[in-house]
Short mmCIF file of C-alpha atoms (C1' of nucleotides) in Angstrom, two decimals:
data_model
loop_
_atom_site.label_atom_id
_atom_site.label_comp_id
_atom_site.label_asym_id
_atom_site.label_seq_id
_atom_site.Cartn_x
_atom_site.Cartn_y
_atom_site.Cartn_z
CA MET Y 68 17.68 -4.81 18.20
CA ALA Y 69 19.07 -3.75 21.53
CA GLN Y 70 16.39 -2.22 23.70
CA GLU Y 71 18.47 -0.11 26.01
CA ASP Y 72 16.40 0.93 28.96
CA GLY Y 73 18.82 3.62 29.80
CA ALA Y 74 18.61 7.23 30.81
CA GLY Y 75 15.05 8.50 30.78
CA THR Y 76 14.59 10.05 27.34
CA ASP Y 77 14.67 6.68 25.56
CA PRO Y 78 11.68 6.67 23.24
CA TRP Y 79 11.31 2.91 22.91
CA LEU Y 80 7.87 1.30 22.83
CA THR Y 81 6.48 -0.62 25.77
CA ASP Y 82 5.52 -4.25 25.20
CA GLU Y 83 1.87 -3.29 24.95
CA GLU Y 84 2.60 -0.58 22.43
CA GLN Y 85 4.81 -2.99 20.54
CA ARG Y 86 1.98 -5.50 20.26
CA THR Y 87 -0.53 -2.87 19.20
CA TRP Y 88 1.95 -1.48 16.71
CA ARG Y 89 2.48 -4.88 15.09
CA ALA Y 90 -1.25 -5.44 14.82
CA LEU Y 91 -1.74 -2.02 13.26
CA VAL Y 92 1.01 -2.57 10.71
CA ALA Y 93 -0.33 -6.01 9.91
CA VAL Y 94 -3.76 -4.60 9.18
CA ALA Y 95 -2.40 -1.58 7.32
CA LEU Y 96 -0.38 -3.79 5.01
CA ARG Y 97 -2.76 -6.68 4.54
CA LEU Y 98 -6.09 -4.95 4.35
CA PRO Y 99 -5.41 -2.98 1.15
CA ALA Y 100 -4.02 -6.11 -0.48
CA ALA Y 101 -7.09 -8.11 0.51
CA LEU Y 102 -9.47 -5.43 -0.72
CA ASP Y 103 -7.63 -5.18 -4.02
CA ARG Y 104 -7.77 -8.91 -4.50
CA GLN Y 105 -11.50 -9.20 -3.88
CA LEU Y 106 -12.43 -6.27 -6.09
CA ARG Y 107 -10.05 -7.33 -8.83
CA GLU Y 108 -11.19 -10.93 -8.97
CA GLU Y 109 -14.89 -10.22 -8.75
CA HIS Y 110 -15.20 -6.88 -10.52
CA GLY Y 111 -11.96 -5.96 -12.28
CA LEU Y 112 -11.36 -2.91 -10.10
CA THR Y 113 -8.57 -1.86 -7.79
CA HIS Y 114 -9.54 -0.57 -4.38
CA VAL Y 115 -8.65 3.04 -5.22
CA GLU Y 116 -10.69 2.85 -8.40
CA TYR Y 117 -13.69 1.53 -6.50
CA TRP Y 118 -13.30 4.11 -3.80
CA VAL Y 119 -13.14 6.96 -6.33
CA LEU Y 120 -16.25 5.73 -8.12
CA ALA Y 121 -18.05 5.34 -4.78
CA LEU Y 122 -17.15 8.88 -3.70
CA LEU Y 123 -18.37 10.31 -7.00
CA SER Y 124 -21.60 8.35 -6.76
CA GLU Y 125 -22.31 10.05 -3.43
CA ALA Y 126 -21.31 13.52 -4.55
CA ASP Y 127 -23.65 16.31 -5.63
CA ASP Y 128 -24.21 16.17 -9.37
CA ASP Y 129 -21.89 13.11 -9.58
CA ARG Y 130 -18.78 15.26 -9.63
CA LEU Y 131 -15.86 16.38 -7.49
CA PRO Y 132 -12.73 18.45 -8.09
CA LEU Y 133 -9.66 16.25 -8.35
CA THR Y 134 -8.05 17.77 -5.27
CA ALA Y 135 -11.12 17.08 -3.13
CA LEU Y 136 -11.32 13.59 -4.54
CA ALA Y 137 -7.66 12.96 -3.78
CA ALA Y 138 -8.10 14.03 -0.16
CA GLN Y 139 -11.19 11.89 0.37
CA ALA Y 140 -9.62 8.92 -1.37
CA ASN Y 141 -6.44 9.21 0.75
CA ALA Y 142 -4.35 9.51 -2.39
CA SER Y 143 -1.84 12.01 -3.73
CA LEU Y 144 -3.05 14.31 -6.46
CA SER Y 145 -0.63 12.74 -8.90
CA ARG Y 146 -1.87 9.26 -8.12
CA LEU Y 147 -5.45 10.37 -8.42
CA SER Y 148 -4.79 11.98 -11.77
CA HIS Y 149 -3.43 8.69 -13.10
CA VAL Y 150 -6.37 6.78 -11.63
CA VAL Y 151 -8.88 9.16 -13.24
CA THR Y 152 -7.09 8.74 -16.56
CA ARG Y 153 -7.53 4.98 -16.31
CA LEU Y 154 -11.18 5.32 -15.34
CA GLU Y 155 -11.67 7.73 -18.24
CA GLU Y 156 -10.21 5.21 -20.67
CA ARG Y 157 -12.75 2.67 -19.50
CA GLY Y 158 -15.63 5.09 -19.89
CA TRP Y 159 -16.55 5.29 -16.20
CA VAL Y 160 -15.53 8.89 -15.61
CA THR Y 161 -15.04 12.04 -17.65
CA ARG Y 162 -13.15 15.24 -16.92
CA GLU Y 163 -14.77 18.67 -17.03
CA ARG Y 164 -13.17 22.04 -16.43
CA ALA Y 165 -14.95 24.28 -13.93
CA GLN Y 166 -16.39 27.57 -15.18
CA HIS Y 167 -15.79 29.58 -12.04
CA ASP Y 168 -12.10 28.62 -11.85
CA ALA Y 169 -10.27 27.28 -14.85
CA ARG Y 170 -7.67 25.61 -12.67
CA VAL Y 171 -10.06 23.08 -11.23
CA THR Y 172 -11.06 19.95 -13.09
CA TYR Y 173 -14.08 17.92 -12.10
CA ALA Y 174 -14.11 14.17 -12.29
CA VAL Y 175 -17.65 13.25 -13.34
CA LEU Y 176 -19.22 9.81 -12.99
CA THR Y 177 -20.81 8.44 -16.16
CA ALA Y 178 -23.90 6.25 -16.26
CA GLN Y 179 -21.67 3.28 -17.03
CA GLY Y 180 -19.48 4.23 -14.10
CA ARG Y 181 -22.48 4.32 -11.79
CA HIS Y 182 -23.57 0.95 -13.03
CA THR Y 183 -20.11 -0.46 -12.31
CA VAL Y 184 -19.96 0.76 -8.69
CA GLU Y 185 -23.47 -0.28 -7.92
CA ALA Y 186 -22.76 -3.73 -9.25
CA ALA Y 187 -19.61 -4.04 -7.17
CA ALA Y 188 -20.86 -2.45 -3.94
CA PRO Y 189 -22.87 -5.28 -2.37
CA ASP Y 190 -20.11 -7.87 -2.76
CA HIS Y 191 -17.54 -5.44 -1.53
CA VAL Y 192 -19.53 -4.39 1.51
CA ALA Y 193 -20.15 -8.02 2.36
CA PHE Y 194 -16.44 -8.64 2.13
CA VAL Y 195 -15.66 -5.69 4.40
CA ARG Y 196 -18.18 -6.96 6.88
CA ALA Y 197 -16.68 -10.43 6.85
CA LEU Y 198 -13.15 -9.11 7.20
CA VAL Y 199 -13.61 -6.35 9.75
CA PHE Y 200 -16.95 -6.26 11.51
CA ASP Y 201 -17.76 -9.93 11.92
CA PRO Y 202 -14.60 -10.71 13.89
CA ILE Y 203 -14.88 -7.81 16.33
CA ASP Y 204 -17.14 -7.06 19.26
CA PRO Y 205 -19.97 -4.70 18.23
CA ASP Y 206 -19.17 -2.58 21.24
CA ALA Y 207 -15.67 -2.10 19.90
CA VAL Y 208 -16.79 -0.49 16.63
CA VAL Y 209 -17.21 3.07 17.86
CA PRO Y 210 -14.06 3.21 20.05
CA LEU Y 211 -12.05 1.70 17.21
CA GLY Y 212 -13.32 4.35 14.84
CA ALA Y 213 -12.61 7.15 17.29
CA THR Y 214 -9.07 5.98 17.95
CA LEU Y 215 -8.26 5.46 14.29
CA ALA Y 216 -9.75 8.82 13.37
CA ALA Y 217 -7.36 10.48 15.81
CA VAL Y 218 -4.44 8.69 14.19
CA ALA Y 219 -5.64 9.61 10.71
CA ARG Y 220 -5.88 13.27 11.68
CA THR Y 221 -2.35 13.19 13.04
CA ILE Y 222 -0.96 11.60 9.89
CA ASP Y 223 -2.81 14.22 7.89
CA GLY Y 224 -1.23 16.96 9.96
CA HIS Y 225 2.24 15.57 9.40
CA ALA Y 226 1.67 15.39 5.65
CA ALA Y 227 0.46 18.99 5.57
CA GLY Y 228 2.83 20.50 8.14
CA MET L 250 -24.83 4.90 -3.96
CA ALA L 251 -28.39 4.01 -3.17
CA GLN L 252 -28.67 2.59 0.32
CA GLU L 253 -31.78 0.53 0.04
CA ASP L 254 -33.02 -0.35 3.48
CA GLY L 255 -35.10 -3.09 2.07
CA ALA L 256 -35.89 -6.64 2.96
CA GLY L 257 -33.86 -7.89 5.86
CA THR L 258 -30.81 -9.52 4.30
CA ASP L 259 -29.35 -6.23 3.09
CA PRO L 260 -25.72 -6.27 4.18
CA TRP L 261 -25.15 -2.53 4.17
CA LEU L 262 -23.11 -0.88 6.88
CA THR L 263 -24.66 1.15 9.68
CA ASP L 264 -23.59 4.78 10.02
CA GLU L 265 -21.29 3.87 12.88
CA GLU L 266 -19.69 1.08 10.90
CA GLN L 267 -19.38 3.40 7.94
CA ARG L 268 -17.47 5.94 10.00
CA THR L 269 -15.19 3.33 11.51
CA TRP L 270 -14.63 1.85 8.10
CA ARG L 271 -13.56 5.17 6.62
CA ALA L 272 -11.17 5.79 9.50
CA LEU L 273 -9.67 2.34 9.10
CA VAL L 274 -9.17 2.78 5.36
CA ALA L 275 -7.69 6.23 5.89
CA VAL L 276 -5.13 4.83 8.32
CA ALA L 277 -4.44 1.74 6.22
CA LEU L 278 -3.70 3.87 3.16
CA ARG L 279 -1.88 6.78 4.75
CA LEU L 280 0.18 5.08 7.42
CA PRO L 281 2.37 3.02 5.04
CA ALA L 282 2.92 6.10 2.89
CA ALA L 283 3.91 8.16 5.92
CA LEU L 284 6.27 5.47 7.21
CA ASP L 285 7.87 5.11 3.81
CA ARG L 286 8.42 8.82 3.56
CA GLN L 287 10.09 9.19 6.96
CA LEU L 288 12.37 6.19 6.51
CA ARG L 289 13.23 7.15 2.95
CA GLU L 290 14.09 10.75 3.71
CA GLU L 291 16.04 10.10 6.88
CA HIS L 292 17.61 6.72 6.18
CA GLY L 293 17.15 5.71 2.54
CA LEU L 294 14.98 2.71 3.42
CA THR L 295 11.46 1.70 2.52
CA HIS L 296 9.21 0.51 5.31
CA VAL L 297 9.33 -3.12 4.18
CA GLU L 298 13.10 -2.99 3.99
CA TYR L 299 13.30 -1.59 7.51
CA TRP L 300 10.83 -4.11 8.81
CA VAL L 301 12.76 -7.01 7.28
CA LEU L 302 16.03 -5.81 8.75
CA ALA L 303 14.36 -5.32 12.13
CA LEU L 304 12.90 -8.83 12.10
CA LEU L 305 16.26 -10.33 11.20
CA SER L 306 17.98 -8.34 13.93
CA GLU L 307 15.67 -9.94 16.48
CA ALA L 308 15.93 -13.47 15.09
CA ASP L 309 18.13 -16.27 16.42
CA ASP L 310 21.50 -16.20 14.70
CA ASP L 311 20.39 -13.18 12.65
CA ARG L 312 18.56 -15.34 10.13
CA LEU L 313 15.09 -16.43 9.03
CA PRO L 314 13.74 -18.54 6.17
CA LEU L 315 12.22 -16.37 3.47
CA THR L 316 8.75 -17.82 4.01
CA ALA L 317 8.81 -17.05 7.73
CA LEU L 318 10.14 -13.60 7.00
CA ALA L 319 7.40 -12.97 4.45
CA ALA L 320 4.70 -13.95 6.93
CA GLN L 321 6.09 -11.78 9.70
CA ALA L 322 6.63 -8.86 7.36
CA ASN L 323 3.08 -9.12 6.01
CA ALA L 324 4.40 -9.53 2.48
CA SER L 325 3.98 -12.09 -0.27
CA LEU L 326 6.90 -14.43 -0.82
CA SER L 327 7.48 -12.94 -4.24
CA ARG L 328 7.60 -9.45 -2.86
CA LEU L 329 9.93 -10.51 -0.09
CA SER L 330 12.23 -12.22 -2.57
CA HIS L 331 12.57 -8.96 -4.51
CA VAL L 332 13.14 -7.02 -1.30
CA VAL L 333 15.86 -9.41 -0.14
CA THR L 334 17.52 -9.10 -3.53
CA ARG L 335 17.67 -5.33 -3.12
CA LEU L 336 18.98 -5.65 0.44
CA GLU L 337 21.56 -8.13 -0.81
CA GLU L 338 22.74 -5.69 -3.47
CA ARG L 339 23.33 -3.10 -0.77
CA GLY L 340 25.27 -5.52 1.40
CA TRP L 341 22.82 -5.60 4.28
CA VAL L 342 21.65 -9.18 3.89
CA THR L 343 22.98 -12.40 2.37
CA ARG L 344 21.21 -15.59 1.30
CA GLU L 345 22.18 -19.02 2.61
CA ARG L 346 20.69 -22.36 1.72
CA ALA L 347 19.63 -24.52 4.65
CA GLN L 348 21.41 -27.85 5.16
CA HIS L 349 18.42 -29.76 6.53
CA ASP L 350 16.14 -28.82 3.63
CA ALA L 351 17.61 -27.53 0.41
CA ARG L 352 14.36 -25.83 -0.51
CA VAL L 353 14.63 -23.24 2.22
CA THR L 354 16.81 -20.18 1.93
CA TYR L 355 17.79 -18.12 4.92
CA ALA L 356 18.04 -14.36 4.76
CA VAL L 357 20.97 -13.46 7.01
CA LEU L 358 21.65 -10.01 8.41
CA THR L 359 25.19 -8.72 7.83
CA ALA L 360 27.09 -6.50 10.26
CA GLN L 361 26.48 -3.57 7.93
CA GLY L 362 22.80 -4.45 7.87
CA ARG L 363 22.65 -4.46 11.63
CA HIS L 364 24.38 -1.12 11.73
CA THR L 365 21.79 0.29 9.31
CA VAL L 366 18.73 -0.82 11.31
CA GLU L 367 20.16 0.25 14.59
CA ALA L 368 20.89 3.66 13.16
CA ALA L 369 17.37 4.00 11.79
CA ALA L 370 15.43 2.52 14.71
CA PRO L 371 15.37 5.42 17.20
CA ASP L 372 14.13 7.96 14.64
CA HIS L 373 11.58 5.54 13.33
CA VAL L 374 10.25 4.60 16.73
CA ALA L 375 9.98 8.27 17.65
CA PHE L 376 8.03 8.84 14.46
CA VAL L 377 5.69 5.96 15.21
CA ARG L 378 5.13 7.31 18.67
CA ALA L 379 4.34 10.77 17.33
CA LEU L 380 2.00 9.41 14.69
CA VAL L 381 0.15 6.72 16.62
CA PHE L 382 0.66 6.72 20.38
CA ASP L 383 0.84 10.42 21.16
CA PRO L 384 -2.60 11.21 19.71
CA ILE L 385 -4.47 8.38 21.43
CA ASP L 386 -5.57 7.75 24.99
CA PRO L 387 -3.10 5.41 26.77
CA ASP L 388 -6.07 3.35 27.91
CA ALA L 389 -7.00 2.78 24.29
CA VAL L 390 -3.72 1.10 23.36
CA VAL L 391 -4.53 -2.41 24.51
CA PRO L 392 -8.13 -2.54 23.22
CA LEU L 393 -6.97 -1.14 19.89
CA GLY L 394 -4.34 -3.83 19.63
CA ALA L 395 -6.78 -6.57 20.54
CA THR L 396 -9.35 -5.43 18.00
CA LEU L 397 -6.83 -5.03 15.20
CA ALA L 398 -5.26 -8.38 15.98
CA ALA L 399 -8.65 -10.01 15.49
CA VAL L 400 -9.00 -8.31 12.12
CA ALA L 401 -5.46 -9.29 11.12
CA ARG L 402 -6.18 -12.93 11.96
CA THR L 403 -9.33 -12.87 9.88
CA ILE L 404 -7.56 -11.38 6.88
CA ASP L 405 -4.90 -14.03 7.30
CA GLY L 406 -7.54 -16.73 7.28
CA HIS L 407 -9.08 -15.39 4.10
CA ALA L 408 -5.70 -15.30 2.38
CA ALA L 409 -5.01 -18.89 3.36
CA GLY L 410 -8.50 -20.35 3.06
"C1'" DA T 188 10.65 -47.67 -5.33
"C1'" DC T 189 7.83 -44.55 -7.92
"C1'" DG T 190 4.55 -41.28 -9.39
"C1'" DT T 191 2.06 -37.36 -7.48
"C1'" DA T 192 1.28 -33.51 -4.67
"C1'" DT T 193 3.15 -29.99 -1.91
"C1'" DT T 194 6.42 -26.66 -0.41
"C1'" DA T 195 10.02 -23.07 -1.08
"C1'" DC T 196 11.84 -19.95 -3.92
"C1'" DG T 197 13.15 -17.23 -8.30
"C1'" DT T 198 12.10 -14.26 -12.24
"C1'" DG T 199 10.44 -11.33 -15.94
"C1'" DA T 200 6.70 -8.63 -17.54
"C1'" DA T 201 2.91 -5.72 -16.62
"C1'" DG T 202 0.81 -2.45 -13.83
"C1'" DC T 203 0.54 0.97 -10.26
"C1'" DT T 204 2.63 4.67 -7.34
"C1'" DT T 205 5.87 8.10 -6.33
"C1'" DC T 206 8.83 11.79 -7.51
"C1'" DA T 207 10.25 15.74 -9.77
"C1'" DA T 208 9.52 18.89 -12.92
"C1'" DC T 209 6.33 21.82 -15.63
"C1'" DT T 210 2.05 24.43 -17.31
"C1'" DA T 211 -1.73 27.16 -16.46
"C1'" DT T 212 -4.66 29.91 -13.66
"C1'" DC T 213 -5.93 32.70 -9.90
"C1'" DT T 214 -4.65 35.90 -5.65
"C1'" DT T 215 -2.12 39.30 -3.22
"C1'" DC T 216 -0.19 43.32 -2.61
"C1'" DC T 217 2.31 47.01 -3.65
"C1'" DG R 169 -1.99 46.84 -13.37
"C1'" DG R 170 1.85 43.94 -12.86
"C1'" DA R 171 5.12 41.05 -10.37
"C1'" DA R 172 5.41 37.36 -7.01
"C1'" DG R 173 3.47 33.66 -4.93
"C1'" DA R 174 -0.04 30.23 -4.28
"C1'" DT R 175 -3.14 26.71 -6.20
"C1'" DA R 176 -4.79 22.91 -9.49
"C1'" DG R 177 -3.58 19.67 -12.36
"C1'" DT R 178 -0.57 16.94 -15.83
"C1'" DT R 179 3.14 14.05 -17.26
"C1'" DG R 180 7.14 10.95 -17.91
"C1'" DA R 181 10.57 8.29 -15.72
"C1'" DA R 182 12.02 5.43 -12.06
"C1'" DG R 183 10.95 2.21 -8.67
"C1'" DC R 184 8.17 -1.14 -6.30
"C1'" DT R 185 4.55 -4.78 -6.27
"C1'" DT R 186 1.77 -8.17 -8.23
"C1'" DC R 187 0.95 -11.87 -11.28
"C1'" DA R 188 1.88 -15.92 -13.66
"C1'" DC R 189 4.84 -19.19 -14.50
"C1'" DG R 190 8.97 -22.01 -13.82
"C1'" DT R 191 12.36 -24.82 -11.12
"C1'" DA R 192 13.97 -27.60 -7.53
"C1'" DA R 193 13.45 -30.35 -3.46
"C1'" DT R 194 10.73 -33.01 -0.23
"C1'" DA R 195 6.63 -35.62 1.59
"C1'" DC R 196 3.22 -38.98 0.79
"C1'" DG R 197 0.63 -43.01 -0.69
"C1'" DT R 198 0.78 -47.50 -2.46
#
DNA sequence: ACGTATTACGTGAAGCTTCAACTATCTTCC
DNA sequence: GGAAGATAGTTGAAGCTTCACGTAATACGT
């Protein structure tokens, strides 16, 4: 592609930005695939499924409204609904309508579901550590998180706005 | 999930790592979706399709072997093969067998293909800037890239090894 | 030269995600 | 209290990706 360095308002990326951008895309595309592979091979779960179960296992009373779950799992509501259906079919989650508002549906973790996440968690965490935290400088962990959080917030704003 | 802080070898994440991990996953899951949406709405392209066209537009003689293209596009060879088929159907890319080794197939950018990427590039770059570089400190760009590159290399190693 | 392993790519089926409705239930505000 | 709009969730179809397998060509060891 022609990188015109013409009249001022040209929004092209600098070389440094270009390099950072490529690294970010590489991670954004390969990390989910790697996580899926590990969880699938070792525990028969996709990454979203694991993440949903993990969020429920940390929630009060083992339950969360689907909308809240979707936001925390970085998924669309539609996607989450399909995921919960699959988890329901495998007996790891059930749906319950809320009393105070009949529009909201809770996804509730079952005992079997809890057993599944807790079995998968140690391997998965070890994998995450090997993939992400082992190769980077410990001093880089906090800045990395802060920078990425800013990006995540911006993406969120664009999706909402 | 129970976070036992038990006997030494427990591989759980620290709170800081946990936060960074969540931010990384949030970006890794939302960024591709956001890029897809922008390119789809404004130019009828998926992110992979754009990326492939962009890589070809920068390559010598507008062509790359499918394997090289897959690696640079962070895609599996199978996925890339499907993508190239779709691009071929739209007249943006053609396939050519290599003379020196009949196993390799080049993906070659057509004039129409070049026109398509060049039309999409400015909008896309502006979007990337808005999403990633505007919200972060300019001084954070290089460290971010370095850290992510280390992670990308590690993921790559796991995929290969 | 010849069998074996490796590399490059293609393909169809299965599975997952997105998209575009659509239903049902509150909330607001005259 | 009733209409209009907002909110929560569901669903089926279409599209994309992964997976598993298959084919063809080349490199390697003896």
